[in-house]
Amino acid sequence: MTPTATGRPAGPVRAGIEVLDRDEDGRVTAARAGIAATEPVFAGHYPHFAIFPGVCVLECVHRAATDGDGAPAPADLAAVESARFSGAVLPGDTLDITLRWRRTEHGLRCDATTATGRGKSATVRLRYRTLGGAS
């Protein structure tokens, strides 16, 4: 993958992540992404009924989680511990992302939910290594 201006690899999702709130440590706790009908992943993804793929929802959560001061660097993602998809994300939707952080013996855990105007779309748990290398 080709790196972007921020040094991150260019992924399949072009949507920008808008940070809405942070905790006292600077970690994002609420964000949103506008899912445009022009997202490249919609081309050929279920002809006549485009759906934003679950892996792209995961990418939006990860990008929200790793945005800004105090957040783990993108390379520090240790695991996708769980991902459950409960509703479709469609072209033109706004994806609201709520993140809850906690320290664990293995680093940081991020429990996230995503929703559109139709309701919840996913529940995700990501694990990040801390600077000391624990995963």
mmCIF file with all atom_site columns, C-alpha atoms in Angstrom:
data_model
loop_
_atom_site.group_PDB
_atom_site.id
_atom_site.type_symbol
_atom_site.label_atom_id
_atom_site.label_alt_id
_atom_site.label_comp_id
_atom_site.label_asym_id
_atom_site.label_entity_id
_atom_site.label_seq_id
_atom_site.pdbx_PDB_ins_code
_atom_site.Cartn_x
_atom_site.Cartn_y
_atom_site.Cartn_z
_atom_site.occupancy
_atom_site.B_iso_or_equiv
_atom_site.pdbx_formal_charge
_atom_site.auth_seq_id
_atom_site.auth_comp_id
_atom_site.auth_asym_id
_atom_site.auth_atom_id
_atom_site.pdbx_PDB_model_num
ATOM 1   C CA . MET A 1 1   ? 0.000   0.000  0.000  1.00 0.00 ? 1   MET A CA 1
ATOM 2   C CA . THR A 1 2   ? 1.106   3.528  -0.682 1.00 0.00 ? 2   THR A CA 1
ATOM 3   C CA . PRO A 1 3   ? 1.553   5.754  2.411  1.00 0.00 ? 3   PRO A CA 1
ATOM 4   C CA . THR A 1 4   ? -0.612  8.845  2.756  1.00 0.00 ? 4   THR A CA 1
ATOM 5   C CA . ALA A 1 5   ? 0.640   12.305 3.760  1.00 0.00 ? 5   ALA A CA 1
ATOM 6   C CA . THR A 1 6   ? 0.279   11.234 7.420  1.00 0.00 ? 6   THR A CA 1
ATOM 7   C CA . GLY A 1 7   ? 2.507   8.201  6.827  1.00 0.00 ? 7   GLY A CA 1
ATOM 8   C CA . ARG A 1 8   ? -0.418  5.781  7.165  1.00 0.00 ? 8   ARG A CA 1
ATOM 9   C CA . PRO A 1 9   ? -0.947  3.227  4.423  1.00 0.00 ? 9   PRO A CA 1
ATOM 10  C CA . ALA A 1 10  ? -3.707  4.179  2.029  1.00 0.00 ? 10  ALA A CA 1
ATOM 11  C CA . GLY A 1 11  ? -6.597  1.839  2.779  1.00 0.00 ? 11  GLY A CA 1
ATOM 12  C CA . PRO A 1 12  ? -9.825  1.130  0.961  1.00 0.00 ? 12  PRO A CA 1
ATOM 13  C CA . VAL A 1 13  ? -11.787 3.757  2.940  1.00 0.00 ? 13  VAL A CA 1
ATOM 14  C CA . ARG A 1 14  ? -11.577 7.375  1.827  1.00 0.00 ? 14  ARG A CA 1
ATOM 15  C CA . ALA A 1 15  ? -13.999 8.765  4.452  1.00 0.00 ? 15  ALA A CA 1
ATOM 16  C CA . GLY A 1 16  ? -12.527 11.323 6.792  1.00 0.00 ? 16  GLY A CA 1
ATOM 17  C CA . ILE A 1 17  ? -12.869 10.778 10.527 1.00 0.00 ? 17  ILE A CA 1
ATOM 18  C CA . GLU A 1 18  ? -14.226 13.746 12.484 1.00 0.00 ? 18  GLU A CA 1
ATOM 19  C CA . VAL A 1 19  ? -13.268 13.654 16.171 1.00 0.00 ? 19  VAL A CA 1
ATOM 20  C CA . LEU A 1 20  ? -16.149 14.822 18.369 1.00 0.00 ? 20  LEU A CA 1
ATOM 21  C CA . ASP A 1 21  ? -14.831 14.154 21.892 1.00 0.00 ? 21  ASP A CA 1
ATOM 22  C CA . ARG A 1 22  ? -11.721 12.976 23.782 1.00 0.00 ? 22  ARG A CA 1
ATOM 23  C CA . ASP A 1 23  ? -11.074 11.734 27.298 1.00 0.00 ? 23  ASP A CA 1
ATOM 24  C CA . GLU A 1 24  ? -8.657  13.436 29.709 1.00 0.00 ? 24  GLU A CA 1
ATOM 25  C CA . ASP A 1 25  ? -5.777  11.354 28.290 1.00 0.00 ? 25  ASP A CA 1
ATOM 26  C CA . GLY A 1 26  ? -6.442  12.631 24.771 1.00 0.00 ? 26  GLY A CA 1
ATOM 27  C CA . ARG A 1 27  ? -7.933  9.389  23.449 1.00 0.00 ? 27  ARG A CA 1
ATOM 28  C CA . VAL A 1 28  ? -10.915 9.734  21.124 1.00 0.00 ? 28  VAL A CA 1
ATOM 29  C CA . THR A 1 29  ? -14.230 8.731  22.709 1.00 0.00 ? 29  THR A CA 1
ATOM 30  C CA . ALA A 1 30  ? -16.612 9.873  19.959 1.00 0.00 ? 30  ALA A CA 1
ATOM 31  C CA . ALA A 1 31  ? -16.127 10.342 16.230 1.00 0.00 ? 31  ALA A CA 1
ATOM 32  C CA . ARG A 1 32  ? -18.057 10.238 12.990 1.00 0.00 ? 32  ARG A CA 1
ATOM 33  C CA . ALA A 1 33  ? -17.400 9.422  9.362  1.00 0.00 ? 33  ALA A CA 1
ATOM 34  C CA . GLY A 1 34  ? -19.459 10.392 6.329  1.00 0.00 ? 34  GLY A CA 1
ATOM 35  C CA . ILE A 1 35  ? -19.766 7.380  4.035  1.00 0.00 ? 35  ILE A CA 1
ATOM 36  C CA . ALA A 1 36  ? -20.029 8.874  0.558  1.00 0.00 ? 36  ALA A CA 1
ATOM 37  C CA . ALA A 1 37  ? -21.651 7.032  -2.311 1.00 0.00 ? 37  ALA A CA 1
ATOM 38  C CA . THR A 1 38  ? -18.331 7.534  -4.141 1.00 0.00 ? 38  THR A CA 1
ATOM 39  C CA . GLU A 1 39  ? -16.350 5.296  -1.749 1.00 0.00 ? 39  GLU A CA 1
ATOM 40  C CA . PRO A 1 40  ? -14.251 3.002  -3.969 1.00 0.00 ? 40  PRO A CA 1
ATOM 41  C CA . VAL A 1 41  ? -15.424 -0.114 -2.087 1.00 0.00 ? 41  VAL A CA 1
ATOM 42  C CA . PHE A 1 42  ? -18.972 0.366  -3.379 1.00 0.00 ? 42  PHE A CA 1
ATOM 43  C CA . ALA A 1 43  ? -17.914 -0.324 -6.978 1.00 0.00 ? 43  ALA A CA 1
ATOM 44  C CA . GLY A 1 44  ? -19.081 -3.859 -7.627 1.00 0.00 ? 44  GLY A CA 1
ATOM 45  C CA . HIS A 1 45  ? -19.831 -4.582 -3.972 1.00 0.00 ? 45  HIS A CA 1
ATOM 46  C CA . TYR A 1 46  ? -23.313 -6.037 -4.264 1.00 0.00 ? 46  TYR A CA 1
ATOM 47  C CA . PRO A 1 47  ? -24.511 -4.603 -7.581 1.00 0.00 ? 47  PRO A CA 1
ATOM 48  C CA . HIS A 1 48  ? -27.777 -2.672 -7.257 1.00 0.00 ? 48  HIS A CA 1
ATOM 49  C CA . PHE A 1 49  ? -27.556 -2.774 -3.429 1.00 0.00 ? 49  PHE A CA 1
ATOM 50  C CA . ALA A 1 50  ? -24.284 -1.274 -2.216 1.00 0.00 ? 50  ALA A CA 1
ATOM 51  C CA . ILE A 1 51  ? -23.260 -2.113 1.369  1.00 0.00 ? 51  ILE A CA 1
ATOM 52  C CA . PHE A 1 52  ? -20.187 -0.749 3.167  1.00 0.00 ? 52  PHE A CA 1
ATOM 53  C CA . PRO A 1 53  ? -18.156 -3.882 4.023  1.00 0.00 ? 53  PRO A CA 1
ATOM 54  C CA . GLY A 1 54  ? -17.604 -4.831 7.656  1.00 0.00 ? 54  GLY A CA 1
ATOM 55  C CA . VAL A 1 55  ? -13.832 -4.631 7.253  1.00 0.00 ? 55  VAL A CA 1
ATOM 56  C CA . CYS A 1 56  ? -14.294 -0.984 6.238  1.00 0.00 ? 56  CYS A CA 1
ATOM 57  C CA . VAL A 1 57  ? -16.349 -0.337 9.381  1.00 0.00 ? 57  VAL A CA 1
ATOM 58  C CA . LEU A 1 58  ? -13.427 -1.848 11.336 1.00 0.00 ? 58  LEU A CA 1
ATOM 59  C CA . GLU A 1 59  ? -11.031 0.496  9.548  1.00 0.00 ? 59  GLU A CA 1
ATOM 60  C CA . CYS A 1 60  ? -13.162 3.504  10.513 1.00 0.00 ? 60  CYS A CA 1
ATOM 61  C CA . VAL A 1 61  ? -13.151 2.403  14.168 1.00 0.00 ? 61  VAL A CA 1
ATOM 62  C CA . HIS A 1 62  ? -9.380  1.817  14.120 1.00 0.00 ? 62  HIS A CA 1
ATOM 63  C CA . ARG A 1 63  ? -8.728  5.195  12.499 1.00 0.00 ? 63  ARG A CA 1
ATOM 64  C CA . ALA A 1 64  ? -10.957 6.908  15.067 1.00 0.00 ? 64  ALA A CA 1
ATOM 65  C CA . ALA A 1 65  ? -9.179  5.068  17.892 1.00 0.00 ? 65  ALA A CA 1
ATOM 66  C CA . THR A 1 66  ? -5.703  6.004  16.704 1.00 0.00 ? 66  THR A CA 1
ATOM 67  C CA . ASP A 1 67  ? -6.344  9.660  15.861 1.00 0.00 ? 67  ASP A CA 1
ATOM 68  C CA . GLY A 1 68  ? -4.597  12.291 17.926 1.00 0.00 ? 68  GLY A CA 1
ATOM 69  C CA . ASP A 1 69  ? -2.413  12.730 20.969 1.00 0.00 ? 69  ASP A CA 1
ATOM 70  C CA . GLY A 1 70  ? -2.380  9.945  23.533 1.00 0.00 ? 70  GLY A CA 1
ATOM 71  C CA . ALA A 1 71  ? -3.734  7.329  21.154 1.00 0.00 ? 71  ALA A CA 1
ATOM 72  C CA . PRO A 1 72  ? -1.789  4.220  20.144 1.00 0.00 ? 72  PRO A CA 1
ATOM 73  C CA . ALA A 1 73  ? 0.075   4.464  16.867 1.00 0.00 ? 73  ALA A CA 1
ATOM 74  C CA . PRO A 1 74  ? -1.495  2.490  13.993 1.00 0.00 ? 74  PRO A CA 1
ATOM 75  C CA . ALA A 1 75  ? 1.283   -0.125 14.206 1.00 0.00 ? 75  ALA A CA 1
ATOM 76  C CA . ASP A 1 76  ? 0.311   -0.808 17.817 1.00 0.00 ? 76  ASP A CA 1
ATOM 77  C CA . LEU A 1 77  ? -2.915  -2.659 16.968 1.00 0.00 ? 77  LEU A CA 1
ATOM 78  C CA . ALA A 1 78  ? -2.390  -6.081 18.559 1.00 0.00 ? 78  ALA A CA 1
ATOM 79  C CA . ALA A 1 79  ? -5.735  -7.755 17.857 1.00 0.00 ? 79  ALA A CA 1
ATOM 80  C CA . VAL A 1 80  ? -9.291  -7.443 16.716 1.00 0.00 ? 80  VAL A CA 1
ATOM 81  C CA . GLU A 1 81  ? -10.725 -9.341 19.672 1.00 0.00 ? 81  GLU A CA 1
ATOM 82  C CA . SER A 1 82  ? -14.292 -9.283 18.393 1.00 0.00 ? 82  SER A CA 1
ATOM 83  C CA . ALA A 1 83  ? -16.477 -7.735 15.729 1.00 0.00 ? 83  ALA A CA 1
ATOM 84  C CA . ARG A 1 84  ? -20.224 -8.182 15.433 1.00 0.00 ? 84  ARG A CA 1
ATOM 85  C CA . PHE A 1 85  ? -22.154 -6.520 12.655 1.00 0.00 ? 85  PHE A CA 1
ATOM 86  C CA . SER A 1 86  ? -25.809 -5.868 13.345 1.00 0.00 ? 86  SER A CA 1
ATOM 87  C CA . GLY A 1 87  ? -26.915 -3.395 10.682 1.00 0.00 ? 87  GLY A CA 1
ATOM 88  C CA . ALA A 1 88  ? -25.997 -2.308 7.196  1.00 0.00 ? 88  ALA A CA 1
ATOM 89  C CA . VAL A 1 89  ? -23.977 0.837  6.467  1.00 0.00 ? 89  VAL A CA 1
ATOM 90  C CA . LEU A 1 90  ? -25.162 2.271  3.160  1.00 0.00 ? 90  LEU A CA 1
ATOM 91  C CA . PRO A 1 91  ? -23.927 4.960  0.761  1.00 0.00 ? 91  PRO A CA 1
ATOM 92  C CA . GLY A 1 92  ? -24.681 8.399  2.167  1.00 0.00 ? 92  GLY A CA 1
ATOM 93  C CA . ASP A 1 93  ? -24.831 7.245  5.810  1.00 0.00 ? 93  ASP A CA 1
ATOM 94  C CA . THR A 1 94  ? -23.104 9.019  8.666  1.00 0.00 ? 94  THR A CA 1
ATOM 95  C CA . LEU A 1 95  ? -21.278 6.449  10.787 1.00 0.00 ? 95  LEU A CA 1
ATOM 96  C CA . ASP A 1 96  ? -21.284 7.512  14.454 1.00 0.00 ? 96  ASP A CA 1
ATOM 97  C CA . ILE A 1 97  ? -18.485 5.867  16.454 1.00 0.00 ? 97  ILE A CA 1
ATOM 98  C CA . THR A 1 98  ? -18.420 5.645  20.253 1.00 0.00 ? 98  THR A CA 1
ATOM 99  C CA . LEU A 1 99  ? -15.214 4.383  21.882 1.00 0.00 ? 99  LEU A CA 1
ATOM 100 C CA . ARG A 1 100 ? -14.619 3.302  25.488 1.00 0.00 ? 100 ARG A CA 1
ATOM 101 C CA . TRP A 1 101 ? -11.032 2.791  26.614 1.00 0.00 ? 101 TRP A CA 1
ATOM 102 C CA . ARG A 1 102 ? -9.578  0.852  29.513 1.00 0.00 ? 102 ARG A CA 1
ATOM 103 C CA . ARG A 1 103 ? -6.152  -0.277 30.565 1.00 0.00 ? 103 ARG A CA 1
ATOM 104 C CA . THR A 1 104 ? -5.594  -4.020 30.825 1.00 0.00 ? 104 THR A CA 1
ATOM 105 C CA . GLU A 1 105 ? -2.627  -6.157 31.759 1.00 0.00 ? 105 GLU A CA 1
ATOM 106 C CA . HIS A 1 106 ? -1.950  -6.403 28.021 1.00 0.00 ? 106 HIS A CA 1
ATOM 107 C CA . GLY A 1 107 ? -2.091  -2.691 27.146 1.00 0.00 ? 107 GLY A CA 1
ATOM 108 C CA . LEU A 1 108 ? -5.198  -0.805 26.089 1.00 0.00 ? 108 LEU A CA 1
ATOM 109 C CA . ARG A 1 109 ? -8.583  -2.146 25.095 1.00 0.00 ? 109 ARG A CA 1
ATOM 110 C CA . CYS A 1 110 ? -11.016 -0.165 22.986 1.00 0.00 ? 110 CYS A CA 1
ATOM 111 C CA . ASP A 1 111 ? -14.663 -1.210 23.025 1.00 0.00 ? 111 ASP A CA 1
ATOM 112 C CA . ALA A 1 112 ? -16.521 0.566  20.250 1.00 0.00 ? 112 ALA A CA 1
ATOM 113 C CA . THR A 1 113 ? -19.997 0.742  18.824 1.00 0.00 ? 113 THR A CA 1
ATOM 114 C CA . THR A 1 114 ? -21.022 2.189  15.500 1.00 0.00 ? 114 THR A CA 1
ATOM 115 C CA . ALA A 1 115 ? -24.431 3.373  14.411 1.00 0.00 ? 115 ALA A CA 1
ATOM 116 C CA . THR A 1 116 ? -26.198 5.020  11.514 1.00 0.00 ? 116 THR A CA 1
ATOM 117 C CA . GLY A 1 117 ? -29.516 6.842  11.473 1.00 0.00 ? 117 GLY A CA 1
ATOM 118 C CA . ARG A 1 118 ? -31.198 3.423  11.349 1.00 0.00 ? 118 ARG A CA 1
ATOM 119 C CA . GLY A 1 119 ? -29.563 2.187  14.573 1.00 0.00 ? 119 GLY A CA 1
ATOM 120 C CA . LYS A 1 120 ? -26.558 0.183  15.734 1.00 0.00 ? 120 LYS A CA 1
ATOM 121 C CA . SER A 1 121 ? -24.375 -1.256 12.983 1.00 0.00 ? 121 SER A CA 1
ATOM 122 C CA . ALA A 1 122 ? -21.464 -2.885 14.836 1.00 0.00 ? 122 ALA A CA 1
ATOM 123 C CA . THR A 1 123 ? -19.846 -3.705 18.166 1.00 0.00 ? 123 THR A CA 1
ATOM 124 C CA . VAL A 1 124 ? -16.059 -3.980 18.022 1.00 0.00 ? 124 VAL A CA 1
ATOM 125 C CA . ARG A 1 125 ? -13.301 -4.756 20.541 1.00 0.00 ? 125 ARG A CA 1
ATOM 126 C CA . LEU A 1 126 ? -9.717  -3.821 19.618 1.00 0.00 ? 126 LEU A CA 1
ATOM 127 C CA . ARG A 1 127 ? -6.570  -4.448 21.654 1.00 0.00 ? 127 ARG A CA 1
ATOM 128 C CA . TYR A 1 128 ? -3.538  -2.159 21.418 1.00 0.00 ? 128 TYR A CA 1
ATOM 129 C CA . ARG A 1 129 ? 0.019   -2.607 22.688 1.00 0.00 ? 129 ARG A CA 1
ATOM 130 C CA . THR A 1 130 ? 1.339   0.116  24.937 1.00 0.00 ? 130 THR A CA 1
ATOM 131 C CA . LEU A 1 131 ? 4.665   1.865  24.362 1.00 0.00 ? 131 LEU A CA 1
ATOM 132 C CA . GLY A 1 132 ? 6.419   -0.752 26.510 1.00 0.00 ? 132 GLY A CA 1
ATOM 133 C CA . GLY A 1 133 ? 5.539   -3.399 23.916 1.00 0.00 ? 133 GLY A CA 1
ATOM 134 C CA . ALA A 1 134 ? 2.983   -5.371 25.938 1.00 0.00 ? 134 ALA A CA 1
ATOM 135 C CA . SER A 1 135 ? 0.179   -6.770 23.860 1.00 0.00 ? 135 SER A CA 1
#
